[in-house]
PDB file of C-alpha atoms in Angstrom:
ATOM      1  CA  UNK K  27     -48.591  17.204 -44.115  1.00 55.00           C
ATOM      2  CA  UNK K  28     -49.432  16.687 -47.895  1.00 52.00           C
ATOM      3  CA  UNK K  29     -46.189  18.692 -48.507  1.00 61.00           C
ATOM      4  CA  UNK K  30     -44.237  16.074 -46.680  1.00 61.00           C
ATOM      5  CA  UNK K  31     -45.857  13.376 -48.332  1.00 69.00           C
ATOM      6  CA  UNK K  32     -45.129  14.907 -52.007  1.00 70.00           C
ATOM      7  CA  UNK K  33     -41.817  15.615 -51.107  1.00 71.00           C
ATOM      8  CA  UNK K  34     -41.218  12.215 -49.484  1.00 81.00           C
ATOM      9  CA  UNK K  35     -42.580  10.722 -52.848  1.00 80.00           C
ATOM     10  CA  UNK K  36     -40.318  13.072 -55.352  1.00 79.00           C
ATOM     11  CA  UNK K  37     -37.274  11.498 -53.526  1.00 84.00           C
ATOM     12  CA  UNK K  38     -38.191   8.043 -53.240  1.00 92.00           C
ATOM     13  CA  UNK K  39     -40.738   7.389 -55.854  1.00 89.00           C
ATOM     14  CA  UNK K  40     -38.535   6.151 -58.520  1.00 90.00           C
ATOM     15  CA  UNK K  41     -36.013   4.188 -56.158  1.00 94.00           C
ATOM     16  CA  UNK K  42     -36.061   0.353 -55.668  1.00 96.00           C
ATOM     17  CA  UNK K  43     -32.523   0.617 -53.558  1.00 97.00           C
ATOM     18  CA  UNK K  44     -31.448   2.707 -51.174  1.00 97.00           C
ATOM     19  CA  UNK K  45     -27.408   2.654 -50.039  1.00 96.00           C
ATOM     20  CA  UNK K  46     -27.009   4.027 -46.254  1.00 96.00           C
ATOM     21  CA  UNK K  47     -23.399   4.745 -45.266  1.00 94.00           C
ATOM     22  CA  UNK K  48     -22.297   5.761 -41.653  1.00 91.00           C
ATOM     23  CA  UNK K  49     -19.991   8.281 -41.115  1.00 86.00           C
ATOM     24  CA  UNK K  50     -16.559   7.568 -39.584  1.00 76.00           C
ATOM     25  CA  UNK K  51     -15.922   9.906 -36.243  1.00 71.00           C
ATOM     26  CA  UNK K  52     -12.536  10.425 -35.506  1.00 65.00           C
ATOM     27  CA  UNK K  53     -13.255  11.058 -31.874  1.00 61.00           C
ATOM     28  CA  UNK K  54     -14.941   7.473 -31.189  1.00 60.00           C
ATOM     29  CA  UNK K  55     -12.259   5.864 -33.820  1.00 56.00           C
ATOM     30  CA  UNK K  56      -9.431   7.278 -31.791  1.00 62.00           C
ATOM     31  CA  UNK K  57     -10.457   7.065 -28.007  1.00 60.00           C
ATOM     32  CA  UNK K  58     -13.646   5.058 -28.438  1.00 63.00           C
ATOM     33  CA  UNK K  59     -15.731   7.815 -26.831  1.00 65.00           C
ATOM     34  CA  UNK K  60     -19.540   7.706 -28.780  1.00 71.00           C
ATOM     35  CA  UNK K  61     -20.271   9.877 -30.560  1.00 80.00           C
ATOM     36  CA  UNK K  62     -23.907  10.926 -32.509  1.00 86.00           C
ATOM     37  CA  UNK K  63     -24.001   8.635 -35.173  1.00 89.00           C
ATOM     38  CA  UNK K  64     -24.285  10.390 -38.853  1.00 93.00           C
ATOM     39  CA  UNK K  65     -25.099   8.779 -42.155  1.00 96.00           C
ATOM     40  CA  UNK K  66     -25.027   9.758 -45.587  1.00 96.00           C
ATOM     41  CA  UNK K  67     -27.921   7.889 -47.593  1.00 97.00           C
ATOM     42  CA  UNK K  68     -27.575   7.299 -51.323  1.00 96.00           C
ATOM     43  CA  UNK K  69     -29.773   5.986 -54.297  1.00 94.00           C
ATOM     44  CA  UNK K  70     -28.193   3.359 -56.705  1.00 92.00           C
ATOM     45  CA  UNK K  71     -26.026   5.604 -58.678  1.00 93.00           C
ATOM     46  CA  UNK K  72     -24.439   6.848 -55.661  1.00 92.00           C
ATOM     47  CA  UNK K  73     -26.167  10.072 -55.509  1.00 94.00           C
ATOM     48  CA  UNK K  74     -26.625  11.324 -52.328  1.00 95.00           C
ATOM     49  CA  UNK K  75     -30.864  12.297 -51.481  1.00 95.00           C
ATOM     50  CA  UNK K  76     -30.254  12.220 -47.652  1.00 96.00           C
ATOM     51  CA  UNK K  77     -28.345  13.138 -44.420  1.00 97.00           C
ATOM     52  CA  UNK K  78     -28.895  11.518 -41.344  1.00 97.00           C
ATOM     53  CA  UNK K  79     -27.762  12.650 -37.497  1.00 95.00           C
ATOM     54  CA  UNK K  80     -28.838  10.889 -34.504  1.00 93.00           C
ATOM     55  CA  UNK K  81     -30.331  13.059 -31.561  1.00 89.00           C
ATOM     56  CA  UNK K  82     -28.844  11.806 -28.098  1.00 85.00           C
ATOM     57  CA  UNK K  83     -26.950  13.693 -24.924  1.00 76.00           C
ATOM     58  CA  UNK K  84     -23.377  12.211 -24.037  1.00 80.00           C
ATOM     59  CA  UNK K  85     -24.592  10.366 -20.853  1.00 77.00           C
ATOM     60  CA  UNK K  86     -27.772   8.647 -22.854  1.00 76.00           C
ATOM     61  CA  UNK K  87     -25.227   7.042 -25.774  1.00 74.00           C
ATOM     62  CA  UNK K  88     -22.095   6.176 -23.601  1.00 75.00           C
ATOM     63  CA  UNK K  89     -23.661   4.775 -21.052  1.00 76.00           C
ATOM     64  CA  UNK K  90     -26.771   2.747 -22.253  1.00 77.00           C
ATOM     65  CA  UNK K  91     -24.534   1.953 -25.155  1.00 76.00           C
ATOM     66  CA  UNK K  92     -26.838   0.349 -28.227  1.00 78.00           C
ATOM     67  CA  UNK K  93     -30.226   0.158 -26.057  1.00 77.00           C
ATOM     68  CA  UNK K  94     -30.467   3.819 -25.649  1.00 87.00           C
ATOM     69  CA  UNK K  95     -33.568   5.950 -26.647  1.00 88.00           C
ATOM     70  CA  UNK K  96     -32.981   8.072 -29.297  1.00 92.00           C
ATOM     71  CA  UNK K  97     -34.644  10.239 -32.277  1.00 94.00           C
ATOM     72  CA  UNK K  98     -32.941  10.263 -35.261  1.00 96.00           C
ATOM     73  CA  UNK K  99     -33.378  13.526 -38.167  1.00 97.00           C
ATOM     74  CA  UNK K 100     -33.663  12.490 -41.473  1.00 97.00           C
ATOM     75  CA  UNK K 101     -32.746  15.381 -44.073  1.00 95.00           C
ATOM     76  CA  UNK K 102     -32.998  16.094 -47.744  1.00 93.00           C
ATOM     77  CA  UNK K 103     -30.277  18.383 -49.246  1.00 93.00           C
ATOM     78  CA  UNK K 104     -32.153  21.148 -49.126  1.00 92.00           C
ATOM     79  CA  UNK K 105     -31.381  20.898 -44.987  1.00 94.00           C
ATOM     80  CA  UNK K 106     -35.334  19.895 -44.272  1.00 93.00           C
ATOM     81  CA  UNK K 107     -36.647  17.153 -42.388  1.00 94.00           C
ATOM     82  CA  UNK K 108     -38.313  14.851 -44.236  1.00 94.00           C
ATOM     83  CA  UNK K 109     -38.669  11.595 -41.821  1.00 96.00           C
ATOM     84  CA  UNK K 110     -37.973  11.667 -37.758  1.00 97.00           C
ATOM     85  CA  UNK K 111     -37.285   8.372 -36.405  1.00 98.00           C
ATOM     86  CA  UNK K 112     -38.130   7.986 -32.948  1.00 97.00           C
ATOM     87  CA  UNK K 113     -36.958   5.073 -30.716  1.00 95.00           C
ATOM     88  CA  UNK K 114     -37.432   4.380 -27.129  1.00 91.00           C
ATOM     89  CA  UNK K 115     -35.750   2.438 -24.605  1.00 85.00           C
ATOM     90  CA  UNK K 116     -36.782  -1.223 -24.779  1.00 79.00           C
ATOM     91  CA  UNK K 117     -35.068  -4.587 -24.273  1.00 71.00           C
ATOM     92  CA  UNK K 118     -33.212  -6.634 -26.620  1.00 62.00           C
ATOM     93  CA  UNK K 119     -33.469 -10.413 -25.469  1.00 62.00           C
ATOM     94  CA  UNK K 120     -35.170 -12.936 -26.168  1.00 57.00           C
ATOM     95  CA  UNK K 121     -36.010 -13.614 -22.580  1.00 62.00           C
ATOM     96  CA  UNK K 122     -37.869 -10.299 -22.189  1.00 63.00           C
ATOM     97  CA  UNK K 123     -40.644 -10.563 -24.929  1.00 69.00           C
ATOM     98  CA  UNK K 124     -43.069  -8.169 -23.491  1.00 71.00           C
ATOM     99  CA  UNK K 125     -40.605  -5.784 -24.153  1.00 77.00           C
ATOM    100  CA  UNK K 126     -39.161  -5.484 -27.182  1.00 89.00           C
ATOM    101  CA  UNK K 127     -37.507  -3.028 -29.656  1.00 91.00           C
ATOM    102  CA  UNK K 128     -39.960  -0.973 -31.664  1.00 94.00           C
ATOM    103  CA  UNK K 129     -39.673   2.320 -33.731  1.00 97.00           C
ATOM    104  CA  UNK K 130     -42.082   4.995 -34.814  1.00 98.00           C
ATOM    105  CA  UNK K 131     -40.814   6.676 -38.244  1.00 98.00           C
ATOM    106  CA  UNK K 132     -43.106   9.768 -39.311  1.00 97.00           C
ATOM    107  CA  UNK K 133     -42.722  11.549 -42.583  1.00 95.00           C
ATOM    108  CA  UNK K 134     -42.869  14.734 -42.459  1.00 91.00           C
ATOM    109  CA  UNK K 135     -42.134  15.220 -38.612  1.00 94.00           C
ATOM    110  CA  UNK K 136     -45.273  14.975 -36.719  1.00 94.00           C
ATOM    111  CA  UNK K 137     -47.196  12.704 -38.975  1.00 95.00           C
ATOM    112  CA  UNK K 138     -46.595   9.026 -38.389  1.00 97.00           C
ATOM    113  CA  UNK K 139     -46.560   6.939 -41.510  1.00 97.00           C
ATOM    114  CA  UNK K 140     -45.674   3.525 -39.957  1.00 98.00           C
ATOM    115  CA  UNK K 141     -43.822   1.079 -37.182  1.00 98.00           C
ATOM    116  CA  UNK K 142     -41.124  -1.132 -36.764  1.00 98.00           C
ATOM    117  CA  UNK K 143     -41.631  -3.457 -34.272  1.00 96.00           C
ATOM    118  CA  UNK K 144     -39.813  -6.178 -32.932  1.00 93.00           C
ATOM    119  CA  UNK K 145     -41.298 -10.056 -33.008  1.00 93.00           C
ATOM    120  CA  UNK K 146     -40.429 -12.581 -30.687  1.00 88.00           C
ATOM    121  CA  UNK K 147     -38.536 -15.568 -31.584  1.00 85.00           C
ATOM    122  CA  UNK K 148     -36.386 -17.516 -29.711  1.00 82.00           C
ATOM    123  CA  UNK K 149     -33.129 -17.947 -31.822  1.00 82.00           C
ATOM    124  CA  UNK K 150     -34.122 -15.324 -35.024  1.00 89.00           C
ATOM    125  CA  UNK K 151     -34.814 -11.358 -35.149  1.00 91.00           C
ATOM    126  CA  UNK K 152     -37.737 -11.073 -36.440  1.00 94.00           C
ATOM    127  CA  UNK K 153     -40.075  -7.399 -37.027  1.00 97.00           C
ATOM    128  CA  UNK K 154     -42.785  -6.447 -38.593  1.00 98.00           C
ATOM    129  CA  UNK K 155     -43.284  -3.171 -40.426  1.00 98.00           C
ATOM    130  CA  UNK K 156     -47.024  -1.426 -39.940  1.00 98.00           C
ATOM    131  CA  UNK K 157     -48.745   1.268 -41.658  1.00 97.00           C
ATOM    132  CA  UNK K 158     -50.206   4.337 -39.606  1.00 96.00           C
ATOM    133  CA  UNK K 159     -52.981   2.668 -38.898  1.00 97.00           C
ATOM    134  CA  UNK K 160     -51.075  -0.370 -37.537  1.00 96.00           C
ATOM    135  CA  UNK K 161     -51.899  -2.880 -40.056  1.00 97.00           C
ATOM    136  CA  UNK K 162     -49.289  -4.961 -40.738  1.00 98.00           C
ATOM    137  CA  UNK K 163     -47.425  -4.464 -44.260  1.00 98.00           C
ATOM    138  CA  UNK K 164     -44.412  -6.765 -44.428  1.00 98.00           C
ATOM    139  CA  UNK K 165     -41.969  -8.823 -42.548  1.00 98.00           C
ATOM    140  CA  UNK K 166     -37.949  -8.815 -41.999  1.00 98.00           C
ATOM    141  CA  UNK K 167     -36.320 -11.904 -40.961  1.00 97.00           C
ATOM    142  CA  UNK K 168     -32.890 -12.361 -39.724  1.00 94.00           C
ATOM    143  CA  UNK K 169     -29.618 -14.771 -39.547  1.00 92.00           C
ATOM    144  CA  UNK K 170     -29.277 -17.020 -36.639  1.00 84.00           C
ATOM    145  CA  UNK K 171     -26.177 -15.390 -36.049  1.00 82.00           C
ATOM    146  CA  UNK K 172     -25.657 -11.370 -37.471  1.00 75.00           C
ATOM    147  CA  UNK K 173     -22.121 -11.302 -37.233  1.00 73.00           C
ATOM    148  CA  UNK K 174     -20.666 -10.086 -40.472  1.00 67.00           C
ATOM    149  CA  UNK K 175     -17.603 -12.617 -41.530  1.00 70.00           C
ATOM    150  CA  UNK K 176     -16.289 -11.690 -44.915  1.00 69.00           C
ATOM    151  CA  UNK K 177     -19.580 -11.305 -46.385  1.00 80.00           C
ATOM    152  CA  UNK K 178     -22.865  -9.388 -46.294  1.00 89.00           C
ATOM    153  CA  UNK K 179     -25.675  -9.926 -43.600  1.00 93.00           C
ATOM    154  CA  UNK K 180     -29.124 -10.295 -44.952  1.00 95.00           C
ATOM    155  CA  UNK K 181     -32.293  -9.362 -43.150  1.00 97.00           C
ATOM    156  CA  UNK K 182     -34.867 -10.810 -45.342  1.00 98.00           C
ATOM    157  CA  UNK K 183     -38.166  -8.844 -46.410  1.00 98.00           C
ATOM    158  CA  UNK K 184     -41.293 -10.678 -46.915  1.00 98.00           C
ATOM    159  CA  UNK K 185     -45.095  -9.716 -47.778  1.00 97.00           C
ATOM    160  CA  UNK K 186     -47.897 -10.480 -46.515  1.00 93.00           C
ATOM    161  CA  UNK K 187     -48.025 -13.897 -48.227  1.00 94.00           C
ATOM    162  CA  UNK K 188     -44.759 -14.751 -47.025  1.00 93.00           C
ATOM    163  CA  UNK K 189     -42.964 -14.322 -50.653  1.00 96.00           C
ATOM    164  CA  UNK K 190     -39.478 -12.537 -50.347  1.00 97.00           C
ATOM    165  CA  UNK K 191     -39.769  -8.668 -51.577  1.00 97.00           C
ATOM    166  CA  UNK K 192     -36.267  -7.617 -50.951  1.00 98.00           C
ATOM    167  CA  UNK K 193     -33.394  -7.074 -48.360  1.00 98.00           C
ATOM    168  CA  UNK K 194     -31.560  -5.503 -45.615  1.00 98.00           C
ATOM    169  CA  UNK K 195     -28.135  -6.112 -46.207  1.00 96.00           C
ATOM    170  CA  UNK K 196     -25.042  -4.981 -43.647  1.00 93.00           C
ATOM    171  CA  UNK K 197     -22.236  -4.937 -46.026  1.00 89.00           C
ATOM    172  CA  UNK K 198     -18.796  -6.123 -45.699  1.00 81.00           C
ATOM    173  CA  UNK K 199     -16.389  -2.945 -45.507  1.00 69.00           C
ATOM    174  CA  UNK K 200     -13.325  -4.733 -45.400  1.00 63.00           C
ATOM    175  CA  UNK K 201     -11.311  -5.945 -41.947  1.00 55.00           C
ATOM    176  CA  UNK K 202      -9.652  -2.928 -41.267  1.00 53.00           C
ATOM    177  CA  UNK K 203     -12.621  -0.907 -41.335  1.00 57.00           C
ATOM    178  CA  UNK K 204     -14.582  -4.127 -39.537  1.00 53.00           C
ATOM    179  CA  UNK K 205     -12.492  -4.289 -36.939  1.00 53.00           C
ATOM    180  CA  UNK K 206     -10.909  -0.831 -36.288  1.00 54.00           C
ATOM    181  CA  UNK K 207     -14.305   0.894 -36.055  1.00 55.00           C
ATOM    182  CA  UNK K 208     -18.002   0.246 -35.677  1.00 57.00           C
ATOM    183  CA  UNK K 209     -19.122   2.747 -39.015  1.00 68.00           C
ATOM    184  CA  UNK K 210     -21.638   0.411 -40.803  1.00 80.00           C
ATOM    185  CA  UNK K 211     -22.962   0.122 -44.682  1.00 92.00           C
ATOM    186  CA  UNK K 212     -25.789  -1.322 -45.378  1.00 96.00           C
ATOM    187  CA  UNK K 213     -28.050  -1.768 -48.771  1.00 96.00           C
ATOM    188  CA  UNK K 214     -31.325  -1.751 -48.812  1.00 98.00           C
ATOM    189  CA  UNK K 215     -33.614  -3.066 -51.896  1.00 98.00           C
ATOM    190  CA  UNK K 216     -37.231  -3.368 -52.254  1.00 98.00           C
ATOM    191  CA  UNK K 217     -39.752  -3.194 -54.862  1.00 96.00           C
ATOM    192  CA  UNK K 218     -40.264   0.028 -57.432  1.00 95.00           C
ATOM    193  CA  UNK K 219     -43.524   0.426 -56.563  1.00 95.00           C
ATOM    194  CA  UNK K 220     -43.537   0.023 -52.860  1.00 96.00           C
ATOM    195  CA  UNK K 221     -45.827   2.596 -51.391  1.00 95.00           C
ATOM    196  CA  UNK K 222     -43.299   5.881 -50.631  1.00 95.00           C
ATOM    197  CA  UNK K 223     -44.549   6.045 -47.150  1.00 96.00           C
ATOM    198  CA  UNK K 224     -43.278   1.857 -46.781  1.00 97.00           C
ATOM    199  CA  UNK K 225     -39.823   2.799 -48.284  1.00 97.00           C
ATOM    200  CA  UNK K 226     -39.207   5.508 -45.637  1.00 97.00           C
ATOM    201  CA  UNK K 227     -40.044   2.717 -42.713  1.00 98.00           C
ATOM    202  CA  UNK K 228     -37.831   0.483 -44.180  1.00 98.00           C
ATOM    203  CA  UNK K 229     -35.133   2.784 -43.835  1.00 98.00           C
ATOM    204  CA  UNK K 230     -35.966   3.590 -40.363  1.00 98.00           C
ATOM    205  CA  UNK K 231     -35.839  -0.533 -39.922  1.00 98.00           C
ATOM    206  CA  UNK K 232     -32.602  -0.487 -41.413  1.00 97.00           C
ATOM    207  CA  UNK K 233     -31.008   2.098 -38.601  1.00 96.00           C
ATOM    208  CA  UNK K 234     -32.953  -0.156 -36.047  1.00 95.00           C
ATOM    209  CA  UNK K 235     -31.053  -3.121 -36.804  1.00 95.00           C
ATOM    210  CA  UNK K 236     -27.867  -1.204 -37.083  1.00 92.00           C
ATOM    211  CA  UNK K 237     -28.356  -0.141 -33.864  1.00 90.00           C
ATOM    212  CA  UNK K 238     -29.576  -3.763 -31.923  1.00 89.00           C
ATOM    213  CA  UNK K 239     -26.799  -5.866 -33.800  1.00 88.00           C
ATOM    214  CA  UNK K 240     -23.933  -3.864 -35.413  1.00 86.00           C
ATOM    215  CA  UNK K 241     -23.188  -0.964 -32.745  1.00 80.00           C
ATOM    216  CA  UNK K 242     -20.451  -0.953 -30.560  1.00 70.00           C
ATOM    217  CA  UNK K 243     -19.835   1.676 -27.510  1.00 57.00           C
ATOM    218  CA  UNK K 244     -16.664   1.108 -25.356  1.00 52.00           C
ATOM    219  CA  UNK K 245     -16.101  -2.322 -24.258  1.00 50.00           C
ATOM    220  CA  UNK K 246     -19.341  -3.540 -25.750  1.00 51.00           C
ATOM    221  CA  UNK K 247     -18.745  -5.948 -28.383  1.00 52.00           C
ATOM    222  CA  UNK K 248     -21.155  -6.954 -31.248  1.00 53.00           C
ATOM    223  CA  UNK K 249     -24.426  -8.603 -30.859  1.00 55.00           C
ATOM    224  CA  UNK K 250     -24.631 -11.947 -32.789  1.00 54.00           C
ATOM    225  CA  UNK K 251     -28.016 -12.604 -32.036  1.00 52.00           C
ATOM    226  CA  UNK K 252     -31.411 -12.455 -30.137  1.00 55.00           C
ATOM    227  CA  UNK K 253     -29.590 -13.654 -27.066  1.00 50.00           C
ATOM    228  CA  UNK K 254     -26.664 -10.704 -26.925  1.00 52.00           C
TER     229      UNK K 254
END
């Protein structure tokens, strides 16, 4: 476990940004048949520190679309896991609040370092990110409406005293890219010296939202909001 942890902290120590891009698959671009979604996850400069492959069958992903349960393998370029995301099967409306999306992230696999979980509100997404021991950290707030229109989307992160600490950002890829496919890029900024272990939760919020408001299977358009 302390392995994990060290190794966790070599790679994200001395980051205050983290750039997540998702990989474009030919297969769903072409036909629109869904694919496991893969990222590439950079620092600032653009180096790459991690690969990222969601763990689904082909019924669970084209079939409960953007709800489905999945795990997701986080890994260094070595090829070892360093964080597991795991995600079950929840709802995504407002008008089912004792139900809501939630995520466990552990770092290494095995050891959980924190949650995502999903706050009721009745127009905004709102979560809240806890430790292991389920103390609550910080806070991410949403638009009213996440569709991306020429700009950036910004999930807002706050501490415990309410102050803003840094971002979630879907970026604007351009319309082509916008419209032809559903590949996502997202920034994601927080402070230097943000516990390791808080970092690697906000990244696992980060795939969480790109999964309830930015993922597209088949028909299925994008989610604007709490409501669908």
């Amino acid at each position: 476990m302390y392995n994990g942890i060290y190794l966790l902290s070599g790679l994200l120590l001395q980051i205050d940004q983290i750039l997540v891009h998702q990989k474009i698959e030919l297969l769903e671009a072409i036909i629109g048949f869904e694919t496991n979604n893969q990222y590439e996850i950079k620092n600032s400069m653009g180096q790459k520190i991690f690969h990222a492959k969601e763990n689904t069958d082909c019924c669970t992903r084209n079939i409960c679309g953007p709800l489905r349960s999945f795990e997701l393998q986080i890994k260094d370029n070595f090829d070892q896991e360093v964080i597991h995301l795991i995600r079950p099967y929840r709802c995504t409306s407002c008008c089912f609040p004792c139900c809501l999306q939630e995520m466990e992230v552990q770092a290494p696999p095995g050891n959980t370092i924190g949650y995502i979980k999903q706050d009721w509100h009745m127009f905004k997404p709102k979560f809240s990110i806890y430790d292991m021991s389920k103390t609550k950290v910080l806070s991410i707030e949403g638009p009213l409406c996440a569709i991306s229109c020429c700009g950036d989307v910004d999930f807002d992160i706050t501490g415990k005293d309410g102050h803003s600490v840094g971002r979630i950002s879907k970026q604007w890829t351009g319309f082509i890219k916008e419209t032809l496919t559903d590949t996502d890029n997202f920034g994601i900024n927080f402070p230097m010296d943000l516990d390791v272990r808080m970092k690697a939760v906000l990244l696992g919020a980060c795939f969480l939202i790109d999964f309830m408001f930015f993922e597209q299977t088949g028909d299925s358009g994008q989610r604007c909001s709490v409501f669908g």
